[in-house]
mmCIF file of C-alpha atoms in Angstrom:
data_model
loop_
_atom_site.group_PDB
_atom_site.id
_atom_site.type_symbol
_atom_site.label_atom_id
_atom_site.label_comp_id
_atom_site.label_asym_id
_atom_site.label_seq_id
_atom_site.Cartn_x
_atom_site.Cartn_y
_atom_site.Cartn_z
ATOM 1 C CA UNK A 269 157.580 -25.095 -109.385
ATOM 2 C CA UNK A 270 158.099 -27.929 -106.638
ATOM 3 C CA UNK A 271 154.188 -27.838 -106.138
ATOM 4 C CA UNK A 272 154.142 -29.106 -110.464
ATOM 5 C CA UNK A 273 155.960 -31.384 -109.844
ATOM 6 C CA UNK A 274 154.801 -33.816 -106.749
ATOM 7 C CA UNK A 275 151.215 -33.624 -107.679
ATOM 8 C CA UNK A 276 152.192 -36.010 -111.427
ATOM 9 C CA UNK A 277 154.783 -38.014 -109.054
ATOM 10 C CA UNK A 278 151.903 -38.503 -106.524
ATOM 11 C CA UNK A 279 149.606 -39.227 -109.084
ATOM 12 C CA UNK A 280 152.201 -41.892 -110.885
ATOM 13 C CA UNK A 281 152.942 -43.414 -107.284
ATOM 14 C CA UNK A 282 148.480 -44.183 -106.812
ATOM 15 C CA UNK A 283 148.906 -45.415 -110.014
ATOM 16 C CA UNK A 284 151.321 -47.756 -109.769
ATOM 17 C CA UNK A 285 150.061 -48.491 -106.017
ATOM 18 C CA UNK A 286 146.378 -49.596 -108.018
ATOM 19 C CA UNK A 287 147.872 -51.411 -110.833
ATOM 20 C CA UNK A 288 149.914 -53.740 -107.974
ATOM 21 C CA UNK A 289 146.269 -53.552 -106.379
ATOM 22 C CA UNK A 290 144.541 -54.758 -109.442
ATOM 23 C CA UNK A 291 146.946 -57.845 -109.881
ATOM 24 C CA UNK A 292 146.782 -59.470 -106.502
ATOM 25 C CA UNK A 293 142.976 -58.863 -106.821
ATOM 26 C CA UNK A 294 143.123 -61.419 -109.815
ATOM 27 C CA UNK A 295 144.211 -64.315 -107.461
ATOM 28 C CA UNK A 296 145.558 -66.657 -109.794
ATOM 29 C CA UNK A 297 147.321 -69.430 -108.353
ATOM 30 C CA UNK A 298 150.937 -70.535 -108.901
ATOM 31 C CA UNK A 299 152.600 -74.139 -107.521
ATOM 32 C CA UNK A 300 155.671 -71.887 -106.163
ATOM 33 C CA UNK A 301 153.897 -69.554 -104.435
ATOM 34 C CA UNK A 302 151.324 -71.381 -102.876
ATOM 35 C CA UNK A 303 150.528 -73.782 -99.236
ATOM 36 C CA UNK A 304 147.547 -75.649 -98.620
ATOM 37 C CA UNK A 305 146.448 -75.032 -95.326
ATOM 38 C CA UNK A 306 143.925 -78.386 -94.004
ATOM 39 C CA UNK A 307 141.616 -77.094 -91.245
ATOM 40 C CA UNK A 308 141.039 -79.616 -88.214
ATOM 41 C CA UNK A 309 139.273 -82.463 -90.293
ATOM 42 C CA UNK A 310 139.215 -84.360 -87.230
ATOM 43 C CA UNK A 311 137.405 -87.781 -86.458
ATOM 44 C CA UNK A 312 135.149 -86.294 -83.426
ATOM 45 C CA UNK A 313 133.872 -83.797 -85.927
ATOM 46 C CA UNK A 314 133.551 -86.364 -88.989
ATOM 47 C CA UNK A 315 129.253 -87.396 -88.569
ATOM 48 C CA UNK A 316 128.296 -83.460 -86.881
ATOM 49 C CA UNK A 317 129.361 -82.017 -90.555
ATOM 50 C CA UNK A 318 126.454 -80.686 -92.991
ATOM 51 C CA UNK A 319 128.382 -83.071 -96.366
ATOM 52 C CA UNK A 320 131.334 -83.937 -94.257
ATOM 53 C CA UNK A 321 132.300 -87.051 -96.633
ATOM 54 C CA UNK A 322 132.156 -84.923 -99.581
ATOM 55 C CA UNK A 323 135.128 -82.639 -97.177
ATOM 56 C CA UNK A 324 137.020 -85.494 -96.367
ATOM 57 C CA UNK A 325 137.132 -86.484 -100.027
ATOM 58 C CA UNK A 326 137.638 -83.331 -101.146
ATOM 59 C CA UNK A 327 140.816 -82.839 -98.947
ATOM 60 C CA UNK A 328 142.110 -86.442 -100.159
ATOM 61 C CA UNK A 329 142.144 -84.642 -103.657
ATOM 62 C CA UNK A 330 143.890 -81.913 -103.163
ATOM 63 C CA UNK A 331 146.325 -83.122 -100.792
ATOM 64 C CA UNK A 332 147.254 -85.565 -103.636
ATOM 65 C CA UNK A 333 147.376 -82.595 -105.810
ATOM 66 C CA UNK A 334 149.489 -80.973 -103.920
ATOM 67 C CA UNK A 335 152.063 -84.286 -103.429
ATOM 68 C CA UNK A 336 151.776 -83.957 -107.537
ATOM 69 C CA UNK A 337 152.629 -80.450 -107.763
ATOM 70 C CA UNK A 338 155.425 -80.559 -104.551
ATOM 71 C CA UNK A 339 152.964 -77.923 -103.120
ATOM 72 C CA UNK A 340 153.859 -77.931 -99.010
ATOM 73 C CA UNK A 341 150.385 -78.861 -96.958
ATOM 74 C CA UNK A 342 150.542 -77.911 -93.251
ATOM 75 C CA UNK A 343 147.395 -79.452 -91.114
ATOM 76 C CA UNK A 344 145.699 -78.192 -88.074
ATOM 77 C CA UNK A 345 144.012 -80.145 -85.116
ATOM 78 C CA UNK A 346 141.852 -78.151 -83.052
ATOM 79 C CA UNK A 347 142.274 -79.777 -78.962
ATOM 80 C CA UNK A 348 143.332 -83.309 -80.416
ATOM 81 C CA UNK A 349 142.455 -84.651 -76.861
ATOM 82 C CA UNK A 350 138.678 -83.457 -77.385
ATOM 83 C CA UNK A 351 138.556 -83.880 -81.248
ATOM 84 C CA UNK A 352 140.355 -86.747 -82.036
ATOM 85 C CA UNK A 353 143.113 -87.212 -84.891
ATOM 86 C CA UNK A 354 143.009 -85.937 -88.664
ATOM 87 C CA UNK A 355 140.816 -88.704 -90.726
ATOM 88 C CA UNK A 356 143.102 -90.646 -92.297
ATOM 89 C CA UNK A 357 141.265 -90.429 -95.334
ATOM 90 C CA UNK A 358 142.211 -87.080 -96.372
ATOM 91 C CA UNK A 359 145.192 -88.083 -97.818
ATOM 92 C CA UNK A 360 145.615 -90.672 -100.438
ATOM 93 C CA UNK A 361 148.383 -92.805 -98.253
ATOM 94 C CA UNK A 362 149.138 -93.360 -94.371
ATOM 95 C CA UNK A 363 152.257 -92.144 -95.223
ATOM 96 C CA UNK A 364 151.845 -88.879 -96.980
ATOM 97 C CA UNK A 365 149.799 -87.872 -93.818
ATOM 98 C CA UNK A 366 152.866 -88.592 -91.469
ATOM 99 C CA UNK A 367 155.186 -86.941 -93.712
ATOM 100 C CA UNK A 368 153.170 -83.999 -93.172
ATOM 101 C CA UNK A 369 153.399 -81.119 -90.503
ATOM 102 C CA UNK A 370 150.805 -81.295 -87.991
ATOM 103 C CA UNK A 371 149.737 -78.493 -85.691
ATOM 104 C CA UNK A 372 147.700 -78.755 -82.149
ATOM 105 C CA UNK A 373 146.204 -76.117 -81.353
ATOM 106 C CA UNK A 374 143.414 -74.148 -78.920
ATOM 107 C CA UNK A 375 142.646 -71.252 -80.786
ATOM 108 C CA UNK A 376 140.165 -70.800 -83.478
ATOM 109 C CA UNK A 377 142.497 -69.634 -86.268
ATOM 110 C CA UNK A 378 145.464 -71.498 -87.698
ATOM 111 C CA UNK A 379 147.916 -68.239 -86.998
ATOM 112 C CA UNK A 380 149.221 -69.341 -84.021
ATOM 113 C CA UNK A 381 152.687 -68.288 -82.681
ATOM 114 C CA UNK A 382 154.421 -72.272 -83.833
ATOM 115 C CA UNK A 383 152.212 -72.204 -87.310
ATOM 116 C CA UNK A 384 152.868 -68.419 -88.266
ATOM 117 C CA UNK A 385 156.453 -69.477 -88.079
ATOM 118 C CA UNK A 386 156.400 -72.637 -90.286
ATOM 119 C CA UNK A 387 154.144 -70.305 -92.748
ATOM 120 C CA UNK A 388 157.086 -67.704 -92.923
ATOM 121 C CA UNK A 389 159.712 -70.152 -93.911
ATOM 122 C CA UNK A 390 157.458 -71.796 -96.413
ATOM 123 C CA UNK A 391 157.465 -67.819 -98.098
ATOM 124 C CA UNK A 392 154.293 -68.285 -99.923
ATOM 125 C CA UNK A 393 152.068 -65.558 -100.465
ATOM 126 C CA UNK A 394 148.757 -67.455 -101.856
ATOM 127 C CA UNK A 395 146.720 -69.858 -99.041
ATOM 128 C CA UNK A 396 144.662 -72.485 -100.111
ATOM 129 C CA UNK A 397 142.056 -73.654 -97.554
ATOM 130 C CA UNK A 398 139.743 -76.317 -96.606
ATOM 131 C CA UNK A 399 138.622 -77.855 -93.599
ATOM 132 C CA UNK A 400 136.269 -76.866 -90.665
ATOM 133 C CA UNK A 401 134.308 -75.209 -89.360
ATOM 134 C CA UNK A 402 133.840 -72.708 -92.116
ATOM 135 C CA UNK A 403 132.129 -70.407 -90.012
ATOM 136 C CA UNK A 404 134.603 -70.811 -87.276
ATOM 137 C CA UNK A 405 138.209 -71.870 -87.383
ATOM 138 C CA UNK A 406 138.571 -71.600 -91.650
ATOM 139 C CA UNK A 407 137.259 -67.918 -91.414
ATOM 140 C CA UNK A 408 139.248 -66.483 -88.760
ATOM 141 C CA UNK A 409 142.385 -68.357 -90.503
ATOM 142 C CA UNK A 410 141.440 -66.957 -93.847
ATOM 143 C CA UNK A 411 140.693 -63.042 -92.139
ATOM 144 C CA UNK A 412 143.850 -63.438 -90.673
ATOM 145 C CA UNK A 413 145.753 -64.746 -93.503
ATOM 146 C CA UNK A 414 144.264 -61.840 -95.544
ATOM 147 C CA UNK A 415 144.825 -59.221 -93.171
ATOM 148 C CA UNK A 416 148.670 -59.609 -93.546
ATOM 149 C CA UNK A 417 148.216 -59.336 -97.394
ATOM 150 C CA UNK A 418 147.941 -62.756 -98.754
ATOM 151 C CA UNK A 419 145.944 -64.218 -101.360
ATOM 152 C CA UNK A 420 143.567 -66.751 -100.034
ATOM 153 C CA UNK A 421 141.544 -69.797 -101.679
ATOM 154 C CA UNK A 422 138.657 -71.365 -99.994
ATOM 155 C CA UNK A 423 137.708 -74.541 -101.745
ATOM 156 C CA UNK A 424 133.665 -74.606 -100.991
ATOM 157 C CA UNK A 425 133.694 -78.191 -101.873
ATOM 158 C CA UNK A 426 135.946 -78.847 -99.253
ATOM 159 C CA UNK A 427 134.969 -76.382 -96.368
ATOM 160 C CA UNK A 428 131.354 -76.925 -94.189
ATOM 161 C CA UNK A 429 130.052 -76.488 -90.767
ATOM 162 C CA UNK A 430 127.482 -78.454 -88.834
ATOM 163 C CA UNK A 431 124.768 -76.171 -89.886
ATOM 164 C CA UNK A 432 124.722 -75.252 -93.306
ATOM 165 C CA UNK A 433 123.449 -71.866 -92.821
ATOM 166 C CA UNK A 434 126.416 -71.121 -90.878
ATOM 167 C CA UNK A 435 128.399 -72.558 -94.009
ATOM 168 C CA UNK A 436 126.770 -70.596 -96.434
ATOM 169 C CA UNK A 437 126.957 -66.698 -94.239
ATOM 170 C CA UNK A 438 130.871 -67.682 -93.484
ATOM 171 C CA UNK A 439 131.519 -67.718 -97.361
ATOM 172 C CA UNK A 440 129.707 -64.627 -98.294
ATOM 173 C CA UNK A 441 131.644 -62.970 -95.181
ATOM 174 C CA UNK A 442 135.283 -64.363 -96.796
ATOM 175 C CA UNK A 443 134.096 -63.416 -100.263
ATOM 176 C CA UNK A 444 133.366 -60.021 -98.770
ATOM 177 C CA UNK A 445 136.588 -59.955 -97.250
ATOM 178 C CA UNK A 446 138.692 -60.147 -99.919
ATOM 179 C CA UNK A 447 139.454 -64.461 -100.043
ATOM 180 C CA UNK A 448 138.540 -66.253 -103.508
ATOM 181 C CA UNK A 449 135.814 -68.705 -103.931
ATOM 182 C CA UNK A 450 136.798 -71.903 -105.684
ATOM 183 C CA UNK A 451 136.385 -75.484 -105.884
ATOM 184 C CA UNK A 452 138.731 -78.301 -105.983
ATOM 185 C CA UNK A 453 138.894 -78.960 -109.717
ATOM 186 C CA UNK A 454 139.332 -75.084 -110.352
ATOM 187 C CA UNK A 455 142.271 -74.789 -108.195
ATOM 188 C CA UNK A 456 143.950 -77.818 -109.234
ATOM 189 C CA UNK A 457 143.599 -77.033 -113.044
ATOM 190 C CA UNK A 458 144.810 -72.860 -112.356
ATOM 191 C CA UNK A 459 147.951 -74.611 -110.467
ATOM 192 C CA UNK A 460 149.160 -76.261 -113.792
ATOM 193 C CA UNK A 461 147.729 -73.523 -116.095
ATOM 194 C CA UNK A 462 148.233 -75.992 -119.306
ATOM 195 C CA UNK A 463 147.784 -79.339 -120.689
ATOM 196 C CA UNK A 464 151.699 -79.228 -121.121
ATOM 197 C CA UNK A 465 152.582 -79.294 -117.635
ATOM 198 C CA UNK A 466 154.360 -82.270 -116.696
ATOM 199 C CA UNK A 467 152.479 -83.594 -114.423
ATOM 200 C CA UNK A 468 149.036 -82.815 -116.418
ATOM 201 C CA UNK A 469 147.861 -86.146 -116.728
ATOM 202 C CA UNK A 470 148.950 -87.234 -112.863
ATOM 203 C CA UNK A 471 146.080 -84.705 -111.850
ATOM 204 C CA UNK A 472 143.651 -85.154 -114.497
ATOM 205 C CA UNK A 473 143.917 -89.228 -113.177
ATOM 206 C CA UNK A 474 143.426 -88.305 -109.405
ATOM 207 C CA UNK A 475 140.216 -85.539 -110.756
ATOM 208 C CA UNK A 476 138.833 -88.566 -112.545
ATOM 209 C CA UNK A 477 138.656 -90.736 -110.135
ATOM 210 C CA UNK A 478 137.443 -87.539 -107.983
ATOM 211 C CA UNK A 479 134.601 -86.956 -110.060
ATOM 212 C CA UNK A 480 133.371 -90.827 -109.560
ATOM 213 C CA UNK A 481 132.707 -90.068 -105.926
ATOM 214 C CA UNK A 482 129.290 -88.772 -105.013
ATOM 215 C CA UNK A 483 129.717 -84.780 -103.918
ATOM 216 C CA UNK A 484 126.911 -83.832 -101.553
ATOM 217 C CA UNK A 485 127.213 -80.212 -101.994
ATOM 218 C CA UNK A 486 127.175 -80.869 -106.171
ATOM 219 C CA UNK A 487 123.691 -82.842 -105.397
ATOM 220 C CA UNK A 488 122.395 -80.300 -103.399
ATOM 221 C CA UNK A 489 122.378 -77.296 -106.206
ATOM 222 C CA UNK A 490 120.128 -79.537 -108.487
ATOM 223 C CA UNK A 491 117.570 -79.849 -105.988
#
């Protein structure tokens, strides 16, 4: 009699363990719930990267989404004394760039002991990401953001590497692993989720004046 009965609880408990599956497979993206994480854009690196203006601009975007949408951005610098600073143009104003959380660091990934911690009191569970090198520092953030269960975003407009095959392999490895390929406009519109939001027409302003800008990687699909 005991046997009848745990095989339908087992089977109710796999169901309900897919269905939670199935929903964080979805990825949408929520203003509450989410961090943009900004990947060493640093001046040393600014004329080695395969579109790097298109980056930069990209990550003035979003960063100014994110001010719009009081979504918390936490930067990285990969060996500041080698690398330089963040460019100053990823963010709209001087200010909004000292305002924000800044992280040196030596290892490839993000995670490290100081930025895990600022992550856990931010209590988001959905990354987004650009920055570089996608092949290099972005990936092993992302595989390491996703191996502790989170959602996580790459914006492909806003990620490269100096080579571009290395660009293109490190996104089919973080597709494979489980992170969501988007680009800045998509992630900015799934944040606000309708033309009703109240700050709907702040963000369709800063993606018009996006669009105006010349995006490398955008010219490089109609060859």
């Amino acid at each position: 009699e005991r046997r009848r009965c745990t095989k339908p609880r087992y089977t109710l408990l796999k169901m309900a363990a897919a269905t939670t599956l199935a929903k964080r497979a979805v990825g949408k993206l929520r203003p509450e719930t989410t961090a943009m994480l900004l990947v060493d854009i640093q001046e040393r690196f600014r004329p080695l990267i395969y579109n790097g203006e298109t980056v930069v601009q990209t990550a003035r975007y979003m960063t100014s989404v994110a001010k719009a949408l009081n979504i918390p951005v936490v930067v990285t610098q990969q060996y500041t004394k080698v690398f330089g600073e963040t460019v100053k143009e990823c963010f709209a104003e001087q200010q909004d760039l000292e305002a924000t959380p800044i992280y040196e660091k030596k290892l490839f990934s993000m995670c490290t002991e100081e930025v895990a911690s600022h992550l856990s009191k931010l209590n988001r569970s959905s990354y987004i990401m650009f920055g570089i090198e996608a092949h290099v520092c972005v990936q092993q953030t992302a595989l390491d953001l996703l191996e502790k269960g989170n959602d996580v975003h790459i914006i492909v407009d806003g990620v490269s590497s100096q080579q571009p095959i290395d660009r293109e392999v490190a996104l089919q490895r973080l597709s494979q692993a489980g992170a969501f390929l988007t680009t800045a406009q998509s992630a900015a519109f799934m944040l606000m989720q309708s033309a009703e939001h109240p700050n709907f027409k702040a963000v369709s302003k800063l993606t018009v004046e996006h669009m105006k800008l010349p995006n490398e990687f955008n010219e490089a699909l109609k060859k």
